[in-house]
Short mmCIF file of C-alpha atoms in Angstrom, two decimals:
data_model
loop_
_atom_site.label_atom_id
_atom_site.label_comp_id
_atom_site.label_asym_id
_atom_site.label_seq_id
_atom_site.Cartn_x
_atom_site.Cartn_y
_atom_site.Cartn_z
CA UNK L 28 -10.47 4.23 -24.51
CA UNK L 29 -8.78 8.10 -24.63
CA UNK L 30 -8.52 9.27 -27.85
CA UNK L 31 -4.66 10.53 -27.81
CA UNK L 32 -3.52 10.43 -31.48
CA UNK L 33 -2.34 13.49 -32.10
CA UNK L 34 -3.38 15.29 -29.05
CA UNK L 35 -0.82 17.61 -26.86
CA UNK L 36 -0.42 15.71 -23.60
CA UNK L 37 1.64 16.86 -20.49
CA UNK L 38 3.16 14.39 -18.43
CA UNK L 39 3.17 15.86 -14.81
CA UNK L 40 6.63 14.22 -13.08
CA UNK L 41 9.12 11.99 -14.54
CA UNK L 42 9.28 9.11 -12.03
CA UNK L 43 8.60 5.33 -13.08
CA UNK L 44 4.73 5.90 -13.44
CA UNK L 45 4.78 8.90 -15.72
CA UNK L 46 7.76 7.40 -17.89
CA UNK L 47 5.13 4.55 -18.04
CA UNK L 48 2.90 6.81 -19.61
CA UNK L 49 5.10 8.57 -21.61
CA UNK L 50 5.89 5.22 -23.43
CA UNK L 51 2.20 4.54 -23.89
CA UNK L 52 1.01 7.97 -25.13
CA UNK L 53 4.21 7.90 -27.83
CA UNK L 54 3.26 4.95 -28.84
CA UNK L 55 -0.82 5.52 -29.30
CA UNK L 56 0.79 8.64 -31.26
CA UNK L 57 -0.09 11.46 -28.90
CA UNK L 58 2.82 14.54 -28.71
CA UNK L 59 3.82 14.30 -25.57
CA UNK L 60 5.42 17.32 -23.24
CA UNK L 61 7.19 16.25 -19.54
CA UNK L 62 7.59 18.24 -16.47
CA UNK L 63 8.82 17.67 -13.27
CA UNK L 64 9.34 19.81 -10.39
CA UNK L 65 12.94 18.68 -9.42
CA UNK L 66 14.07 19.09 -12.64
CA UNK L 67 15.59 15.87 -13.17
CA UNK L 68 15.12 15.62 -16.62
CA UNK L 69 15.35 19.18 -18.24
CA UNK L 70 17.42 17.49 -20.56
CA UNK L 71 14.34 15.53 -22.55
CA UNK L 72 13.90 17.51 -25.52
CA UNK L 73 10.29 16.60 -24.49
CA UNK L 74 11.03 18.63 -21.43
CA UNK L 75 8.68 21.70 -20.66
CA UNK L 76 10.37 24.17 -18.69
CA UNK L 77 7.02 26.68 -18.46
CA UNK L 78 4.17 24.28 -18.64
CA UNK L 79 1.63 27.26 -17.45
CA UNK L 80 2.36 29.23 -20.87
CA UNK L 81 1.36 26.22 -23.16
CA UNK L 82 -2.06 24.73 -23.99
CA UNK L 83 -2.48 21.16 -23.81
CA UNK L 84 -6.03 18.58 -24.44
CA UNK L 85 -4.93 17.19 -21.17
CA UNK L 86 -2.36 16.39 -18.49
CA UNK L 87 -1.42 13.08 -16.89
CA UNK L 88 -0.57 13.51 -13.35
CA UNK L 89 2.11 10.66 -11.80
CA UNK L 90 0.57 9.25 -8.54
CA UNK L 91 4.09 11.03 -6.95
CA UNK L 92 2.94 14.57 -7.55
CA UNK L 93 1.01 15.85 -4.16
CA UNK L 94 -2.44 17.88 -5.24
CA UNK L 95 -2.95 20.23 -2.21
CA UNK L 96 -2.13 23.40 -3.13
CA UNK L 97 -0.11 22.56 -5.66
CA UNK L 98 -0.12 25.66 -8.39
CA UNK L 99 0.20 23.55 -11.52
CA UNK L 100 -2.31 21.60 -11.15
CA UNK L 101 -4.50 23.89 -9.93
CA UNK L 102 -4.12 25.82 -13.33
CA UNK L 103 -5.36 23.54 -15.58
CA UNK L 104 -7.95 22.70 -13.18
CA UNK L 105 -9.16 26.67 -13.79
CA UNK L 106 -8.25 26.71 -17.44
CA UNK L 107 -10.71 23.84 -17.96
CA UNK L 108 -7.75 21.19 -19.01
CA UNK L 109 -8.61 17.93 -18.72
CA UNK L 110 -6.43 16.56 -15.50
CA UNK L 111 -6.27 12.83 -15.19
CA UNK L 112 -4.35 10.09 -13.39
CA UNK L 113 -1.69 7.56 -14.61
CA UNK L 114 -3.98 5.38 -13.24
CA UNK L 115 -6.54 6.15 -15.18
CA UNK L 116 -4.42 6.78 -18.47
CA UNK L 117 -3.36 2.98 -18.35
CA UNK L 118 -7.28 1.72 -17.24
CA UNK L 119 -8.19 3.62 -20.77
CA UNK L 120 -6.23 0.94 -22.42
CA UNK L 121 -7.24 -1.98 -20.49
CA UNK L 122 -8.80 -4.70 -22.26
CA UNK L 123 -9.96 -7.78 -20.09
CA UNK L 124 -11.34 -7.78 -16.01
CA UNK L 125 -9.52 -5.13 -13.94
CA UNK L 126 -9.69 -5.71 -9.77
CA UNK L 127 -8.73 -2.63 -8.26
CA UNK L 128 -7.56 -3.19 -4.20
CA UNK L 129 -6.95 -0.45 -1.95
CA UNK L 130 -6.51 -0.05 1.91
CA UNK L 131 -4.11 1.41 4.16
CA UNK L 132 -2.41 -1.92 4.84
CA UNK L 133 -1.88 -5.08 3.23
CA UNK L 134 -2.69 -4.06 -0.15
CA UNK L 135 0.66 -5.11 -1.91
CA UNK L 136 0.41 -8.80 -0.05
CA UNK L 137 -3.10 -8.96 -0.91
CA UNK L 138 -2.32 -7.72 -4.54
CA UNK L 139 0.31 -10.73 -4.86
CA UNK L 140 -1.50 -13.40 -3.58
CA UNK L 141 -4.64 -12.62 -5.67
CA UNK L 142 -2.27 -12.81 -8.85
CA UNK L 143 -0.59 -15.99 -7.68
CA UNK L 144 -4.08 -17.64 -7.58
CA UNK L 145 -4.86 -16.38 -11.16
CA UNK L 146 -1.86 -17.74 -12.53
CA UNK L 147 -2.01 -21.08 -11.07
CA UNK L 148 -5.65 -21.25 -11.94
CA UNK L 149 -4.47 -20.56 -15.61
CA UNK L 150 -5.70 -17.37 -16.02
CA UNK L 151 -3.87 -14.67 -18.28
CA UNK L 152 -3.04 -11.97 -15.33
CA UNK L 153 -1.32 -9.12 -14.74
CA UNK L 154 -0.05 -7.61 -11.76
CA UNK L 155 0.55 -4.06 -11.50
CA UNK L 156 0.17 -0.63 -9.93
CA UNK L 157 1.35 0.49 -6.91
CA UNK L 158 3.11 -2.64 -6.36
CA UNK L 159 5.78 -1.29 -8.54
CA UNK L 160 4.83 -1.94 -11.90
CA UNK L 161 2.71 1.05 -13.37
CA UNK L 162 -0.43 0.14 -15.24
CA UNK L 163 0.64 1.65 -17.97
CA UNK L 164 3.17 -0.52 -18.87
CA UNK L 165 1.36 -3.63 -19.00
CA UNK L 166 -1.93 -1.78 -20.77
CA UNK L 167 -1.20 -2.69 -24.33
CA UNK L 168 -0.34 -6.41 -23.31
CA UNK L 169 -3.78 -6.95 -22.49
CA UNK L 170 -6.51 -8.64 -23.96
CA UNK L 171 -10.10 -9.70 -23.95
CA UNK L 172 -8.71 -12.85 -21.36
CA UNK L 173 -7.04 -10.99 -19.47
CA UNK L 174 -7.14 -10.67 -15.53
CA UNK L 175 -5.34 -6.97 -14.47
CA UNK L 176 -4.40 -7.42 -10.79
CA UNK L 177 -4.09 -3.48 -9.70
CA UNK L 178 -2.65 -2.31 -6.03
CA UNK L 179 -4.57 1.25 -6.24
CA UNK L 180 -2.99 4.02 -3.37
CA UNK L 181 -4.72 6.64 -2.61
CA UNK L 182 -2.40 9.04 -4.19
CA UNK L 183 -3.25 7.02 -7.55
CA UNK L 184 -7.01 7.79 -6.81
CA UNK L 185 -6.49 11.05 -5.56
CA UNK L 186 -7.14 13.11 -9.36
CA UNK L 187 -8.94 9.55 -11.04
CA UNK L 188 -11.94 10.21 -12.50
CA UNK L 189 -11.87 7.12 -15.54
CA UNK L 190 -10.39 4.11 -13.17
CA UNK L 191 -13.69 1.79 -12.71
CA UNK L 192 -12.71 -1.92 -11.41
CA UNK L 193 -14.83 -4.43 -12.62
CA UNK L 194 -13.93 -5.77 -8.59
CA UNK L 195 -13.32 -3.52 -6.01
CA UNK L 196 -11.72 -4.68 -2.50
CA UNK L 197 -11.22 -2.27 0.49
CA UNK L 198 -9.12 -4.34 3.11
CA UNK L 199 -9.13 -1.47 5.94
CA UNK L 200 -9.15 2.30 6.25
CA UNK L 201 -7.66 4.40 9.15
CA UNK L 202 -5.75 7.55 9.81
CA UNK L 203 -2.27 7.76 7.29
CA UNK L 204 -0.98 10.35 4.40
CA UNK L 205 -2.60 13.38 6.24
CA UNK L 206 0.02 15.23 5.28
CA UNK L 207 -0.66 14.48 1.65
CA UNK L 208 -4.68 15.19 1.86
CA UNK L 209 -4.95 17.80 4.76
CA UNK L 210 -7.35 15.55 6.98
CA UNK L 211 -8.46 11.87 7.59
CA UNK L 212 -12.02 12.76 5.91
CA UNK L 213 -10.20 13.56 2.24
CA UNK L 214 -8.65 10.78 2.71
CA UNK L 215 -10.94 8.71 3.50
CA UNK L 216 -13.29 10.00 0.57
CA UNK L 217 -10.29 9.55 -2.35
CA UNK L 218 -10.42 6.01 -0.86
CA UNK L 219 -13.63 5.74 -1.85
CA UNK L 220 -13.24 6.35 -5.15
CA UNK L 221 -12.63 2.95 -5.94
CA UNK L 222 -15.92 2.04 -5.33
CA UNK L 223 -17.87 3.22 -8.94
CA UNK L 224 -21.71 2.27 -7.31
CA UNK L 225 -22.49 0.86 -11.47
CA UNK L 226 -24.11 -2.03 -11.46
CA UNK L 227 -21.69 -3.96 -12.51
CA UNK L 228 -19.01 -3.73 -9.98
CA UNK L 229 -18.49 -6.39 -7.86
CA UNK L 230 -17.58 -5.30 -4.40
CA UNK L 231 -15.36 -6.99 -1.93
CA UNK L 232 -15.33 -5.29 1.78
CA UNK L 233 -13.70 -6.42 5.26
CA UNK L 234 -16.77 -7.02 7.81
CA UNK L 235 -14.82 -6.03 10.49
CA UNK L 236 -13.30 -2.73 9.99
CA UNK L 237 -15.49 -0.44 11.27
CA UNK L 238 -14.63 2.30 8.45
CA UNK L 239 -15.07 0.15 5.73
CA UNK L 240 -18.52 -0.66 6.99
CA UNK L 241 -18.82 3.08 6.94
CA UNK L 242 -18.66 2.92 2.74
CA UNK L 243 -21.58 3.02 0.67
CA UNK L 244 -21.97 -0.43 -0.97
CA UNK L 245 -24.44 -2.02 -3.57
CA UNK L 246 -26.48 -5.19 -3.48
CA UNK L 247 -23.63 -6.90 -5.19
CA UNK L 248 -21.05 -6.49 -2.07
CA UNK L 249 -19.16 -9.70 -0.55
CA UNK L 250 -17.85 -9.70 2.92
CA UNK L 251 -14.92 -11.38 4.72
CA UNK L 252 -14.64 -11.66 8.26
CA UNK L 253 -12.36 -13.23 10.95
CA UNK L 254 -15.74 -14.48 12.55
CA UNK L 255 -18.39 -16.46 11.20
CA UNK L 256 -21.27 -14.89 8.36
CA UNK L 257 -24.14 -16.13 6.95
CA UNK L 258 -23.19 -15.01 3.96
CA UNK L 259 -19.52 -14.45 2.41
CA UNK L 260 -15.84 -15.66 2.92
CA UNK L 261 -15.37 -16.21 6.90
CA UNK L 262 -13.60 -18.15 9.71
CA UNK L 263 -15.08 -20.89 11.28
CA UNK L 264 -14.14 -24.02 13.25
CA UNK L 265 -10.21 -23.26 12.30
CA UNK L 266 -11.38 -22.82 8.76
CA UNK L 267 -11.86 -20.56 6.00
CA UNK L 268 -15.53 -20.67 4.40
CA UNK L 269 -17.41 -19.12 1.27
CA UNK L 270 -20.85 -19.75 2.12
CA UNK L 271 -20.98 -23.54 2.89
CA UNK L 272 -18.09 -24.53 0.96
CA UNK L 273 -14.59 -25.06 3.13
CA UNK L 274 -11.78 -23.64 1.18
CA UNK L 275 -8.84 -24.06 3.58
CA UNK L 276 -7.81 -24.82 7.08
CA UNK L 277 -5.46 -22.24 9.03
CA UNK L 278 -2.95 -24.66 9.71
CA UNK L 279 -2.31 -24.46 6.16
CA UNK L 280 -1.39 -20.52 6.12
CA UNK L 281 2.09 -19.77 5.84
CA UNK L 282 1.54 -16.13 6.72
CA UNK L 283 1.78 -14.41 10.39
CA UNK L 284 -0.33 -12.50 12.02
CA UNK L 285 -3.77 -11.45 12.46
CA UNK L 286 -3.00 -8.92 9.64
CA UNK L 287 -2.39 -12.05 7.30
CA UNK L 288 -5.40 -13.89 7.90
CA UNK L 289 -7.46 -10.68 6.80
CA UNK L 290 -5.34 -10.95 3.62
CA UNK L 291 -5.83 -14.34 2.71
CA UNK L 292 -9.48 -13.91 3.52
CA UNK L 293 -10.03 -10.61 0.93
CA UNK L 294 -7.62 -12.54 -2.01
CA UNK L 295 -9.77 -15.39 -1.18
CA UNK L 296 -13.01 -13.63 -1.60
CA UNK L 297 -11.88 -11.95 -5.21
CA UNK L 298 -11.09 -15.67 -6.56
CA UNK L 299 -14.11 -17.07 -6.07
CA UNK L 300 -16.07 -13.88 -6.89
CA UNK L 301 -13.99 -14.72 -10.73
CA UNK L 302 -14.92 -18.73 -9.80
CA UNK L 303 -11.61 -19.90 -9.06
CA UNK L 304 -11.56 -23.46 -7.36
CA UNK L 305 -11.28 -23.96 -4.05
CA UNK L 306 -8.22 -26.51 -4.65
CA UNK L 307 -6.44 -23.86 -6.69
CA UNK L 308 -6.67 -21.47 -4.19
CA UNK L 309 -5.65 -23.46 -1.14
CA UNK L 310 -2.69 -24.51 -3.41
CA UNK L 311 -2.00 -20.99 -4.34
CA UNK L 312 -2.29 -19.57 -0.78
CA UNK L 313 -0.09 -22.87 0.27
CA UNK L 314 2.71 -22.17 -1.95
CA UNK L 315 2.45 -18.22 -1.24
CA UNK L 316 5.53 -16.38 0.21
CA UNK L 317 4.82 -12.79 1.50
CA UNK L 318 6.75 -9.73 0.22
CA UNK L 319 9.56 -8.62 2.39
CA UNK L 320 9.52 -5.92 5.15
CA UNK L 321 6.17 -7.23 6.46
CA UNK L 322 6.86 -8.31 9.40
CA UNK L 323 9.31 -10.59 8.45
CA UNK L 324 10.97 -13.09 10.81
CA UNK L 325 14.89 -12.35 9.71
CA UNK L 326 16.05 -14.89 12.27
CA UNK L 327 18.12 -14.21 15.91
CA UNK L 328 20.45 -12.03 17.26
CA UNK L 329 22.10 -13.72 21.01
CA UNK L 330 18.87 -15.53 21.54
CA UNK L 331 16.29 -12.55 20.44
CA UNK L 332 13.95 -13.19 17.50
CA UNK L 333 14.18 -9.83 14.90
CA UNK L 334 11.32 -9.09 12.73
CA UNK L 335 11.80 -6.37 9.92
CA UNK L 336 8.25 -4.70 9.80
CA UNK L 337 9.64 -1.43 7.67
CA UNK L 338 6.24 -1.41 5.65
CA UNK L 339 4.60 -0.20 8.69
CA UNK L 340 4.42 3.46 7.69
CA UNK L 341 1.49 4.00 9.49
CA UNK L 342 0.09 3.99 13.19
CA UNK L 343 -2.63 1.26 12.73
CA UNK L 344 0.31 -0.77 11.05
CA UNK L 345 2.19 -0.79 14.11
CA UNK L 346 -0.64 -1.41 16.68
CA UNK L 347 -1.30 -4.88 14.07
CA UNK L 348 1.92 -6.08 14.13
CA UNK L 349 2.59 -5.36 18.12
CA UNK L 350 -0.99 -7.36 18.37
CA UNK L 351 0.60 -10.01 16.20
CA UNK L 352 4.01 -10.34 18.05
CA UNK L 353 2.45 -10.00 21.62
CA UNK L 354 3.98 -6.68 23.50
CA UNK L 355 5.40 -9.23 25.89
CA UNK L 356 9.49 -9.63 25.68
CA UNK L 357 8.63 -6.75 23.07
CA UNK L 358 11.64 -4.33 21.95
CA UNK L 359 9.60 -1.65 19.58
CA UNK L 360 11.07 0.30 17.46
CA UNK L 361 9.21 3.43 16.67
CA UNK L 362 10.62 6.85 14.33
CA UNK L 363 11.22 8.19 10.94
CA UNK L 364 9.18 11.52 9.46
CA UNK L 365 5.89 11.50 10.61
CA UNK L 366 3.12 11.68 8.36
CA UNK L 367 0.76 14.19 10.20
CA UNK L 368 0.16 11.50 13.29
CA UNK L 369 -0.73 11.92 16.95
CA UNK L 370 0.95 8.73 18.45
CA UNK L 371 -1.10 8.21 21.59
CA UNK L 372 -2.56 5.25 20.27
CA UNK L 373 0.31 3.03 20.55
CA UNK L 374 0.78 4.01 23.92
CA UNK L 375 -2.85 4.33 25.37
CA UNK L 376 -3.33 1.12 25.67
CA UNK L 377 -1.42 0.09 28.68
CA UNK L 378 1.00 -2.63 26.67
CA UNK L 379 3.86 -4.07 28.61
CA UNK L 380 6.85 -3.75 26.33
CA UNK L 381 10.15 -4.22 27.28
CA UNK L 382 12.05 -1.68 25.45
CA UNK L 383 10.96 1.32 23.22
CA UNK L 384 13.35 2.61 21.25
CA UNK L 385 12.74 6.29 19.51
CA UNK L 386 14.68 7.36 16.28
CA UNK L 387 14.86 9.75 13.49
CA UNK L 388 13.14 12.52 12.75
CA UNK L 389 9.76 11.92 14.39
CA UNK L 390 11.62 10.38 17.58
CA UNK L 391 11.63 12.96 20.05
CA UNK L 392 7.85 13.60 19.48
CA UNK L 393 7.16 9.55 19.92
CA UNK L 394 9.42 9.96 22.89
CA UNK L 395 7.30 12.84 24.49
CA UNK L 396 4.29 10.77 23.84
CA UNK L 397 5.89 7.41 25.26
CA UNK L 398 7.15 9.40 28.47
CA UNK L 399 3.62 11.12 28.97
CA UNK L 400 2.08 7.71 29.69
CA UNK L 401 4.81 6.57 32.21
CA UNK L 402 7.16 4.84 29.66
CA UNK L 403 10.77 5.48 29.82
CA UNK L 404 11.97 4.72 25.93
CA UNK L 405 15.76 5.48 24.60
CA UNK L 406 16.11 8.35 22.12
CA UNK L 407 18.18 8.09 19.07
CA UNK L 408 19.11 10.39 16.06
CA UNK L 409 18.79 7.82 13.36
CA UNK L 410 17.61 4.53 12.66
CA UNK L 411 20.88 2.68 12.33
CA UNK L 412 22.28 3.99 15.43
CA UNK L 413 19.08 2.84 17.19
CA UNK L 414 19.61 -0.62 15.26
CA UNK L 415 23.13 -0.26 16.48
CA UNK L 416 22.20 -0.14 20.00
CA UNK L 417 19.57 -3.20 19.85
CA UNK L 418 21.82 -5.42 18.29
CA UNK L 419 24.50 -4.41 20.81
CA UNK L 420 21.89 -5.22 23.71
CA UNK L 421 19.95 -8.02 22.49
CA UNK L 422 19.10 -10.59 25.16
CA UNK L 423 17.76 -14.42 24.61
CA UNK L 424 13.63 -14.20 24.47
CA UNK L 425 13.37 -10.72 23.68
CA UNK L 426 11.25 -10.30 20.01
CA UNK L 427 12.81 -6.85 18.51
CA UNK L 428 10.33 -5.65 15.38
CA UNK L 429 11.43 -2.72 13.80
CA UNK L 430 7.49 -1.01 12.86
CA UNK L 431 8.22 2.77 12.64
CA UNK L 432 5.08 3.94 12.14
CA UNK L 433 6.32 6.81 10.04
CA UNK L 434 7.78 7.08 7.03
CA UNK L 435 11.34 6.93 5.48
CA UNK L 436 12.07 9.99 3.90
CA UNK L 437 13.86 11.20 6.99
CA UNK L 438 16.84 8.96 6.57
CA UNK L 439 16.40 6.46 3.54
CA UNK L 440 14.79 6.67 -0.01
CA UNK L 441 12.35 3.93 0.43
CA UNK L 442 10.83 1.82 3.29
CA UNK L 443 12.13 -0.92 1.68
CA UNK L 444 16.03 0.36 1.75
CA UNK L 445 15.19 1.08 5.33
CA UNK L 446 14.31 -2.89 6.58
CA UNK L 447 17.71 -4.05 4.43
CA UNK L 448 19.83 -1.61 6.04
CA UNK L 449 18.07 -2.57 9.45
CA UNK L 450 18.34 -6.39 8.01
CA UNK L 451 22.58 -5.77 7.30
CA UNK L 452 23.23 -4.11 10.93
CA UNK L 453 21.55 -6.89 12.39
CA UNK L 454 22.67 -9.72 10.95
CA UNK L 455 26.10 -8.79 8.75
CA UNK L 456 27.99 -5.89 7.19
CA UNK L 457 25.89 -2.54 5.88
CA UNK L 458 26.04 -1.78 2.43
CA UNK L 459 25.92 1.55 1.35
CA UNK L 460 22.53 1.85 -0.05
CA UNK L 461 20.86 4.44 2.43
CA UNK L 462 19.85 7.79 1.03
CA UNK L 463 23.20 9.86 -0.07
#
């Protein structure tokens, strides 16, 4: 645990995270300074207008707050000021088993369904992170029984240097948030960070992602796989297996996609690495309802099935869900503000869709990229005029899945403001909650 009684502490940016930790430090009775770079809150009388001209025992950094090149941080780096995470501010005051999960997709469903199982197995648990609620918050709730559930993003791990999961799962790794780390090796190795090589950490990796195989791993490292193992949670005759022991038929996931099964296989493996029974979790994963914008059936529009798959911020993302769907009878819809991506990928492959539709700020790039490999997609400025158009056009048998690959920012605040207002033009009247 940090010593932060009556140590100066910097919070670097104001956002839900580092008001999480200025709550915790305050009350551990640590004097606690805030900056941000927007400026938001230069009304705090905590507020620190010239953080470079003060001396501080160390700075929290909010998960928000990129690292490249950024002059602040940087500064205290070179001063020789302790720099540390909110992640690892609100690990410091932990008490109980932490399981840390981190991929590029599927984390938050993953993170969910792991906590569902603890609770209905009776099990004192917390769920928290990048799922929305910061681990700082929920720190001084714990105890000695208790079971911290933690989404970890790489921008969490990015400056971590405390944050040591007593489980660590790695569903997938592949190319996203280049912009953020400069190049898909950095961000590959701040992924890795979650893995602590002690001997105590229990690690939980997906057999068939070929850059998670990539990761170093210790003796005590469980696999899942889509296919059978000899060893470790696994598919097999239309069932789910740890070792010998059947936990769960297929039939009995309410989940779609190929994307989902992983899922359910890594929660799966972290219960019964913490001994959960099989009964609990097949009741658990039974009863489980996946967070929105996932591709999410929303219903029809004249005959066409509409899936909101907002979430997919990413390139891999996209390809999983098309793979899901089937690219037959397939309107795509592809845009929003790239993240440092080459879209090829998506297009390389031959797929047979019936419409592409191109929007936002990456759109005219996704369109030269479509067009090079003898597509002809429709070009848009924004999202909801795209939307617009498909709902205007939809024909009986055609699947339309919004799954950008790209981020929001361009148009809306969040991904998850995008899929509602995508959700509202397609189905009923748009409220005004799109980025002002």
């Amino acid at each position: 645990m940090l010593n932060v009684k009556g140590k100066n502490v910097l919070v670097y940016g104001m956002g839900i995270s580092g008001q999480a930790a200025c709550k915790l430090l305050h009350d551990e009775g640590a004097c606690v300074s805030t900056f941000d770079d927007e400026g938001r809150f230069i009304s705090y009388f905590t507020y620190e207008k010239n953080p470079m001209l003060k001396k501080y025992d160390f700075v929290v950094v909010s998960p928000g707050i990129k690292v490249l090149g950024n002059q602040l941080i940087s500064h205290f780096i070179m001063t020789g000021t302790k720099v540390i995470s909110e992640l690892d501010l609100g690990f410091s005051f932990c008490r109980g088993k932490v399981i840390g999960i981190t991929g590029t997709n599927g984390k938050t469903t993953v993170t969910s369904l792991v906590g569902d199982i603890f609770k209905k197995a009776g099990r004192k648990t917390f769920v928290c992170g990048n799922i929305g609620l910061p681990i700082c918050s929920i720190a001084p709730k714990t105890d000695d029984e208790s079971v911290i559930v933690c989404e970890v993003s790489n921008f969490q791990l990015e400056l971590s240097s405390i944050f040591k999961a007593g489980i660590a799962c790695v569903l997938n790794l592949a190319p996203d948030h280049i912009d953020r780390h400069g190049s898909f090796e950095e961000y590959l190795r701040v992924k890795g960070k979650i893995l602590s090589h002690s001997r105590s950490q229990r690690v939980v990796l997906n057999y068939d992602d070929e850059m998670v195989n990539k990761l170093q791993i210790n003796r005590k490292t469980l696999f899942f796989s889509k296919n059978p193992l000899n060893k470790g949670v696994f598919v097999k005759n239309n069932a789910i297996f740890y070792n010998k022991i059947k936990v769960m038929p297929l039939s009995e996931i309410p989940l779609f996609g190929e994307k989902n099964l992983e899922n359910v296989l890594a929660a799966i493996s972290v219960s019964v690495l913490q001994k959960i029974k099989p009964s609990v979790i097949r009741n658990a994963v039974n009863a489980f309802k996946a967070p929105p914008h996932r591709i999410e059936y929303l219903g029809q529009v004249n005959g066409a099935d509409v899936f909101d798959d907002s979430k997919a911020t990413n390139i891999s993302s996209t390809i999983s869900a098309v793979g899901s769907l089937g690219e037959r009878g397939l309107v795509l819809m592809l845009g929003g503000c790239n993240k440092g991506f080459v879209f090829d990928e998506i297009f390389n492959k031959g797929w047979d869709f019936e419409k592409l539709i191109c929007f936002g700020e990456a759109g005219h790039e996704i369109f030269e990229t479509a067009s090079k490999y003898g597509y002809s997609p429709l070009l848009f400025p924004t999202m909801k005029a795209a939307t617009y158009y498909v709902k205007e056009n939809a024909q009986s048998g055609q699947k339309i899945l919004l799954s950008p690959a790209c981020s929001s920012f361009d148009e809306f605040a969040s991904y998850a403001v995008r899929g509602e207002v995508f959700k509202e033009i397609m189905f009923g009247d748009v409220k005004q909650i799109e980025m002002s």
